[in-house]
GROMACS .gro file of C-alpha atoms in nm:
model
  259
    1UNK     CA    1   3.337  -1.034  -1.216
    2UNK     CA    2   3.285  -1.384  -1.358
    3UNK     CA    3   3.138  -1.475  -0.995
    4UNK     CA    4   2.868  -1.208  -0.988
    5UNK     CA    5   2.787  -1.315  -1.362
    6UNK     CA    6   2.732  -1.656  -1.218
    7UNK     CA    7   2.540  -1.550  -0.920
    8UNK     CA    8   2.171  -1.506  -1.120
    9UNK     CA    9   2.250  -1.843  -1.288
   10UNK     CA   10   2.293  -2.018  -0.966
   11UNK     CA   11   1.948  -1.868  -0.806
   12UNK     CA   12   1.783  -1.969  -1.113
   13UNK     CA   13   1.916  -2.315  -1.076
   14UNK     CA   14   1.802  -2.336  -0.723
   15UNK     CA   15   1.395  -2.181  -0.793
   16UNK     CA   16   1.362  -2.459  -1.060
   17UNK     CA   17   1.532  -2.749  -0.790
   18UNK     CA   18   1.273  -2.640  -0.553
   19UNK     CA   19   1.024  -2.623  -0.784
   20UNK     CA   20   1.040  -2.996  -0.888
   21UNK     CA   21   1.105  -3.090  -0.529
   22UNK     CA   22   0.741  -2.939  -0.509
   23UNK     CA   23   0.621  -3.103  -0.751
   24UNK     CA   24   0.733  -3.408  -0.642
   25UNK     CA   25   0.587  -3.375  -0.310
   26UNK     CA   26   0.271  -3.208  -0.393
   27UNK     CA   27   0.089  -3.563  -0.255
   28UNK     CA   28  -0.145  -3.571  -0.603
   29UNK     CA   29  -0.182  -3.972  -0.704
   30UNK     CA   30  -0.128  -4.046  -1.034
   31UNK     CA   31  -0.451  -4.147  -1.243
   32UNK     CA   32  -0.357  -4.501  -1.362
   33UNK     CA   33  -0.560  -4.644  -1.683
   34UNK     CA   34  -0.415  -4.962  -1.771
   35UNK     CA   35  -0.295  -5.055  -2.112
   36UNK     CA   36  -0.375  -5.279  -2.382
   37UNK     CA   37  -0.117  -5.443  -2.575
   38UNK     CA   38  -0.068  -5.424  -2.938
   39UNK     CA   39  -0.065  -5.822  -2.983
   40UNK     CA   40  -0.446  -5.851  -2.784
   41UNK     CA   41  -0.532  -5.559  -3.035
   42UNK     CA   42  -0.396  -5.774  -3.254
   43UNK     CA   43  -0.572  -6.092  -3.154
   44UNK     CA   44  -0.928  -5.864  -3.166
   45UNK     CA   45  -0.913  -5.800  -3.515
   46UNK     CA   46  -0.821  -6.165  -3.591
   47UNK     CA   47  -1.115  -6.284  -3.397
   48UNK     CA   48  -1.315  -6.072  -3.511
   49UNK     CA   49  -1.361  -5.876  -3.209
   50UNK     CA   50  -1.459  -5.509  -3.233
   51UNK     CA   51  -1.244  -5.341  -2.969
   52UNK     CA   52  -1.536  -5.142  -2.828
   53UNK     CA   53  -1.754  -5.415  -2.771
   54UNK     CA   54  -1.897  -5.558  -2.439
   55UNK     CA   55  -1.666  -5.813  -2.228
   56UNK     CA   56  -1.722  -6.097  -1.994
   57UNK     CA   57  -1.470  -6.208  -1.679
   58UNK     CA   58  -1.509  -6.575  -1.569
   59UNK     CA   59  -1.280  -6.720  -1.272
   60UNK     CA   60  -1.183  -7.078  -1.195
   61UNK     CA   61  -0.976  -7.132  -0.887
   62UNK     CA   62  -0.855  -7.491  -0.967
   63UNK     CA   63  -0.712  -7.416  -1.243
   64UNK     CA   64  -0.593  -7.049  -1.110
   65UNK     CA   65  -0.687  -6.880  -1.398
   66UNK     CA   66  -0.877  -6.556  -1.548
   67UNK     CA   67  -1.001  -6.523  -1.868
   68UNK     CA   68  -1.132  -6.205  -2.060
   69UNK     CA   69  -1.440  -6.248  -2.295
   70UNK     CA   70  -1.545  -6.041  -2.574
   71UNK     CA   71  -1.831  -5.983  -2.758
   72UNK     CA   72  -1.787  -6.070  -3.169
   73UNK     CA   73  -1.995  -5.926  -3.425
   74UNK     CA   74  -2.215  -6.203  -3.458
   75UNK     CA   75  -2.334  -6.070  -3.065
   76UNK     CA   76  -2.207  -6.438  -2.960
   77UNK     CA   77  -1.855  -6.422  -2.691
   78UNK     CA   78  -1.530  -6.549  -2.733
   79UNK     CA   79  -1.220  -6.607  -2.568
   80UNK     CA   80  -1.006  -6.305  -2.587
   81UNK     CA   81  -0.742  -6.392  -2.314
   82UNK     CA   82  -0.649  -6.623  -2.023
   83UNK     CA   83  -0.448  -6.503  -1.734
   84UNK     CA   84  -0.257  -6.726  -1.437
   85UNK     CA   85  -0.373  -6.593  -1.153
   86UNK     CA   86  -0.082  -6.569  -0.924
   87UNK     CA   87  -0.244  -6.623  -0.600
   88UNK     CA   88  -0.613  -6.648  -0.425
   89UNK     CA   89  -0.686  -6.640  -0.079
   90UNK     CA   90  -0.860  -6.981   0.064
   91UNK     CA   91  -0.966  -7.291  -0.068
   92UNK     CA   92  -1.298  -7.417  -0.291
   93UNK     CA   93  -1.598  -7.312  -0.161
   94UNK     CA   94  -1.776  -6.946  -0.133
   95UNK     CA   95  -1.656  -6.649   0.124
   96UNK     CA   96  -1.923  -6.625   0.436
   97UNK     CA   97  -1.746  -6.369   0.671
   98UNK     CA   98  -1.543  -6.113   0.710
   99UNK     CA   99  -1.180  -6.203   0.772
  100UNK     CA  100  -1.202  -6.567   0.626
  101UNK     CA  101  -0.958  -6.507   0.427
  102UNK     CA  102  -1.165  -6.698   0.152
  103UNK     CA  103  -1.178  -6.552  -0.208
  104UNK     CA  104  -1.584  -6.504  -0.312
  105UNK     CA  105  -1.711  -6.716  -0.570
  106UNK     CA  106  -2.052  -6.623  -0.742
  107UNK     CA  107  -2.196  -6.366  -0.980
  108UNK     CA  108  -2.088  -6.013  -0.976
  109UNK     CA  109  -2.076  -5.670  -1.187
  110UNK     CA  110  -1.808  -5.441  -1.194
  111UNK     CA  111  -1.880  -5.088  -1.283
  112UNK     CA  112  -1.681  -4.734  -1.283
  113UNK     CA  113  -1.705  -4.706  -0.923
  114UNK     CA  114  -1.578  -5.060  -0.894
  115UNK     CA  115  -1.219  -4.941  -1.044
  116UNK     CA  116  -0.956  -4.825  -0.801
  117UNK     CA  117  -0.680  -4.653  -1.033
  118UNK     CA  118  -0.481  -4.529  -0.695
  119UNK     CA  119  -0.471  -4.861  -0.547
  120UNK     CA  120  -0.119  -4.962  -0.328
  121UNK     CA  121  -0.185  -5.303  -0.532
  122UNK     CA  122  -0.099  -5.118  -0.864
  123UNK     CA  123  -0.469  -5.139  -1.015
  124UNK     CA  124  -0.768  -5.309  -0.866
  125UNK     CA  125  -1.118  -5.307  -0.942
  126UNK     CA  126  -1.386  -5.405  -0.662
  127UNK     CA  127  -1.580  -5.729  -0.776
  128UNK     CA  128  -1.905  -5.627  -0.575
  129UNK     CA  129  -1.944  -5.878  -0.274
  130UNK     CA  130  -2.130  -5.930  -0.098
  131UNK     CA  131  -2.426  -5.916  -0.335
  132UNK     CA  132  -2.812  -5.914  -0.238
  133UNK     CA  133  -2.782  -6.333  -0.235
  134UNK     CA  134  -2.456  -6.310  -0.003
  135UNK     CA  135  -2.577  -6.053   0.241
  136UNK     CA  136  -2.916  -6.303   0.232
  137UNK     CA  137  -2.725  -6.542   0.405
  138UNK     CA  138  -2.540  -6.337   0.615
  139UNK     CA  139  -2.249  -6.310   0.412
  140UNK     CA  140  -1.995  -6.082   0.497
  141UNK     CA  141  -1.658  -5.894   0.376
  142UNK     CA  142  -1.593  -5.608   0.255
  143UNK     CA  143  -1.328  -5.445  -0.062
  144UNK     CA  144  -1.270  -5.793  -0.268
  145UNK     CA  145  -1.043  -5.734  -0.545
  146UNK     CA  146  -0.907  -5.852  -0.853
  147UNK     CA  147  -0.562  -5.657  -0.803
  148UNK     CA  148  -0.196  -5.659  -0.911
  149UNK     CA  149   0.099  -5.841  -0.667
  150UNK     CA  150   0.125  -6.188  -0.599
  151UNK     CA  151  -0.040  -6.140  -0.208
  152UNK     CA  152  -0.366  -6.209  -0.128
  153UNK     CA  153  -0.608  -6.194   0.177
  154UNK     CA  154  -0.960  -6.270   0.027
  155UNK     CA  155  -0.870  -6.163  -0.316
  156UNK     CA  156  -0.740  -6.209  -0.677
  157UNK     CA  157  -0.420  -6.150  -0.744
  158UNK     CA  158  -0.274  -6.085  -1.042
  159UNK     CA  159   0.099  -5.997  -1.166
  160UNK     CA  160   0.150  -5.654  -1.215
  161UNK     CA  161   0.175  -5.672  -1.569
  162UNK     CA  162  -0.131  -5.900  -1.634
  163UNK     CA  163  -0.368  -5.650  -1.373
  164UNK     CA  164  -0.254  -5.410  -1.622
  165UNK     CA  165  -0.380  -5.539  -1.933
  166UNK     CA  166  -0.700  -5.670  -1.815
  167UNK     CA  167  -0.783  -5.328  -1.627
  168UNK     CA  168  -0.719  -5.181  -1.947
  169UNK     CA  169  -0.967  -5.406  -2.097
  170UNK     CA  170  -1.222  -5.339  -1.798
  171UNK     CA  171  -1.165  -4.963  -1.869
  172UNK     CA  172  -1.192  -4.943  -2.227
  173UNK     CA  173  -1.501  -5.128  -2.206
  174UNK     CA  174  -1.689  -4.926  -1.926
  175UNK     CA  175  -1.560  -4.579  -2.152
  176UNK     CA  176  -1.748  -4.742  -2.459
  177UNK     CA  177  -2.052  -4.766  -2.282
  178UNK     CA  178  -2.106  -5.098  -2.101
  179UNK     CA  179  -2.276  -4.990  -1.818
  180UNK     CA  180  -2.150  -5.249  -1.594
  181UNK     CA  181  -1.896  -5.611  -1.656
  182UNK     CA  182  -2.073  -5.966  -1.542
  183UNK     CA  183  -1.761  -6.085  -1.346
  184UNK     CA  184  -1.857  -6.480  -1.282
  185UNK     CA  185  -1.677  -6.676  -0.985
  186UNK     CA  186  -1.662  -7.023  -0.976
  187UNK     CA  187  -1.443  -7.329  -0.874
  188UNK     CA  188  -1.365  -7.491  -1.088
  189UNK     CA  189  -1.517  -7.550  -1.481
  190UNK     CA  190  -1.855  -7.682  -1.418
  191UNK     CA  191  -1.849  -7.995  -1.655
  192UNK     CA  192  -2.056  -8.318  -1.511
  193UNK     CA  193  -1.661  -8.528  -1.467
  194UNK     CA  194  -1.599  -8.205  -1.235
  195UNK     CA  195  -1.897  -8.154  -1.042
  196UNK     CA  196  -1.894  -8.571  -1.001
  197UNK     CA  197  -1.523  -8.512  -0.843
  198UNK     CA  198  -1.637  -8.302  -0.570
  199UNK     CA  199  -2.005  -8.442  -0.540
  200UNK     CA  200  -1.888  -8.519  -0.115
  201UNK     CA  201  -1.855  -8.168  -0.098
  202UNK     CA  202  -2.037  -7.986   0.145
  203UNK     CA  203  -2.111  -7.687  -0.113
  204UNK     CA  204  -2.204  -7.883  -0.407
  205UNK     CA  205  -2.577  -7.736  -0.366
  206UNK     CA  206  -2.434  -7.422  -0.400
  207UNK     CA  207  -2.255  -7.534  -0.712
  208UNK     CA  208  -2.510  -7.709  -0.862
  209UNK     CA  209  -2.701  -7.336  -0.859
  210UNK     CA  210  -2.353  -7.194  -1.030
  211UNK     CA  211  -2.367  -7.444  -1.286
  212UNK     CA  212  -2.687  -7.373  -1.404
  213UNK     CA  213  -2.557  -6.962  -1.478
  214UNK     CA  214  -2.292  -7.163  -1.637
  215UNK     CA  215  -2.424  -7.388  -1.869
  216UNK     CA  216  -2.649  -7.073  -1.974
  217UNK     CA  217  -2.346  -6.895  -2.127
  218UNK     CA  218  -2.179  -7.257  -2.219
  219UNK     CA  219  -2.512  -7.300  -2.472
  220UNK     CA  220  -2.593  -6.923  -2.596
  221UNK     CA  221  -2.232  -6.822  -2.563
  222UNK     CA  222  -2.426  -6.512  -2.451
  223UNK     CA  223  -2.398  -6.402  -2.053
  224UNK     CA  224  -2.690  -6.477  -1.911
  225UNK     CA  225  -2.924  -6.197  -1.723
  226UNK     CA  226  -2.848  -6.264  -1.348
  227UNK     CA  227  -3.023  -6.173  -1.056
  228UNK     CA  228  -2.843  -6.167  -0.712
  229UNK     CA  229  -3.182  -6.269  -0.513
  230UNK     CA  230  -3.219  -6.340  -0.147
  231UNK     CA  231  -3.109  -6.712  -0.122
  232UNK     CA  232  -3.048  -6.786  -0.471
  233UNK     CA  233  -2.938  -6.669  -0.814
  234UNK     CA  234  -3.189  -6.642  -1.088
  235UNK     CA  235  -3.078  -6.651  -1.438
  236UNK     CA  236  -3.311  -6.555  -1.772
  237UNK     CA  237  -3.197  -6.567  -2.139
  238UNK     CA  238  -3.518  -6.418  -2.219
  239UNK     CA  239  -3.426  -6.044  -2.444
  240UNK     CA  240  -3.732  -5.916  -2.230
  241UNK     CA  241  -3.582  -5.951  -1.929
  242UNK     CA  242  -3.273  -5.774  -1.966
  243UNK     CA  243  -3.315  -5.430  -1.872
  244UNK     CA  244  -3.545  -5.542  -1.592
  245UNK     CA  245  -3.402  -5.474  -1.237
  246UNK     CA  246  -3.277  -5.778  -0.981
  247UNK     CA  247  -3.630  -5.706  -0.792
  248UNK     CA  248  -3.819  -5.738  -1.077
  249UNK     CA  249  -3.663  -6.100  -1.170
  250UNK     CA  250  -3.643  -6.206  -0.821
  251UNK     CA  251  -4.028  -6.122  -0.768
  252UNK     CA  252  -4.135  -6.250  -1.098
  253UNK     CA  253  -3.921  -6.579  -1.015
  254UNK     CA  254  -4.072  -6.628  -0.657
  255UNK     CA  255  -4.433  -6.607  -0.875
  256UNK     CA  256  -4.364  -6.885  -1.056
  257UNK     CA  257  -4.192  -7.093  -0.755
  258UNK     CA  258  -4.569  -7.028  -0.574
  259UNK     CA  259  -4.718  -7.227  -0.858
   0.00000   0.00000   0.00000
């Protein structure tokens, strides 16, 4: 009798099993966001930081490092946060082809499209190269990431725990409407003892263009408006310019070059 009680039990027990066994296997990728921690919350409010506001991303490969820039209420940036970057493909110098295994260095935007929440690296996000300057030059390479993991082949690499913070950041700030992030490459910091260091190099006239996008933001503390023309960057500070399009700046910049 107690058997045949038990019976009903034991096919109920085995519907829910398979159930979650479904579930488990049903193949859908989970949605990953990122978070933000409650001490950079913290630190936002300190710095007076609203945590809706606009941010900047600057890399410097000598130094291995990543740093997150937000907008205060003043409209000026500040330094939010600096993360080690764990490891980048290459050496100084910008990516020119596919399978180089060099890490880009330039100006870039990252966008909504540019985030990959299902990436095998934990989170990515797509840092845009090759650009209208790159592909000028015949630049080539193709899905160059800031990611999570300590491997790299032509990317950024972050530890997990850092990628997740600062796509959290990237995230939050594209949800409260920043239509796009200025994600700026370089180096190594652009100071005259620097550039003086590696003044032999072979790409120092392609530094000396960096540095000028640079020392923009280094004066204004304001990102500069940057245009990804055919063999060169053009940078404005000008308010005018700032909803203008890259062809606009690039044609209005080639105008003035005529003269």
């Amino acid at each position: 009798m107690s058997s045949l009680r038990a019976r009903p039990f034991a096919v109920a027990l085995i519907i829910l099993m398979a159930a979650a066994l479904a579930a488990c296997s049903s193949g859908r990728p989970r949605v990953k966001t990122g978070s933000v921690s409650i001490a950079t919350v913290s630190l936002m409010s300190r710095l007076d930081m609203p945590r809706s506001a606009p941010i900047l991303i600057r890399i410097f490969k000598e130094e291995a490092v990543l740093e997150v820039w937000k907008q205060e209420r003043d409209g000026r940036y500040g330094l939010l946060r600096t993360y080690p970057i764990c490891k980048f493909s290459g050496a100084l110098g910008p990516k020119e082809r596919e399978g180089d295994r060099q890490a880009p260095e330039g100006f870039y935007e990252i966008d909504r499209g540019s985030l990959n929440p299902f990436s095998r690296n934990h989170l990515a996000f797509n840092i845009g190269f090759p650009n209208a300057y790159d592909r000028s030059l015949g630049r080539s390479g193709s899905n160059l990431m800031v990611h999570g993991g300590c491997k790299s082949v032509g990317c950024y690499a972050m530890t997990h725990q850092r990628m997740e913070e600062i796509y959290g950041l990237v995230r939050e700030a594209l949800l409260s409407g920043q239509s796009s992030i200025p994600i700026q490459a370089f180096p190594f910091r652009m100071t005259e003892e620097n550039m003086a260091l590696h003044a032999a190099d072979p790409n120092m006239p392609f530094w000396e263009m960096l540095k000028v996008g640079y020392d923009a933001f280094a004066q204004s503390r304001v990102p500069p408006r940057v245009a990804a023309c055919p063999g060169s960057y053009r940078f404005t500070t000008d308010p005018q310019w700032r909803r203008a399009s890259d062809a606009e700046i690039c044609e209005a910049a080639s105008r003035v070059a005529a003269y």
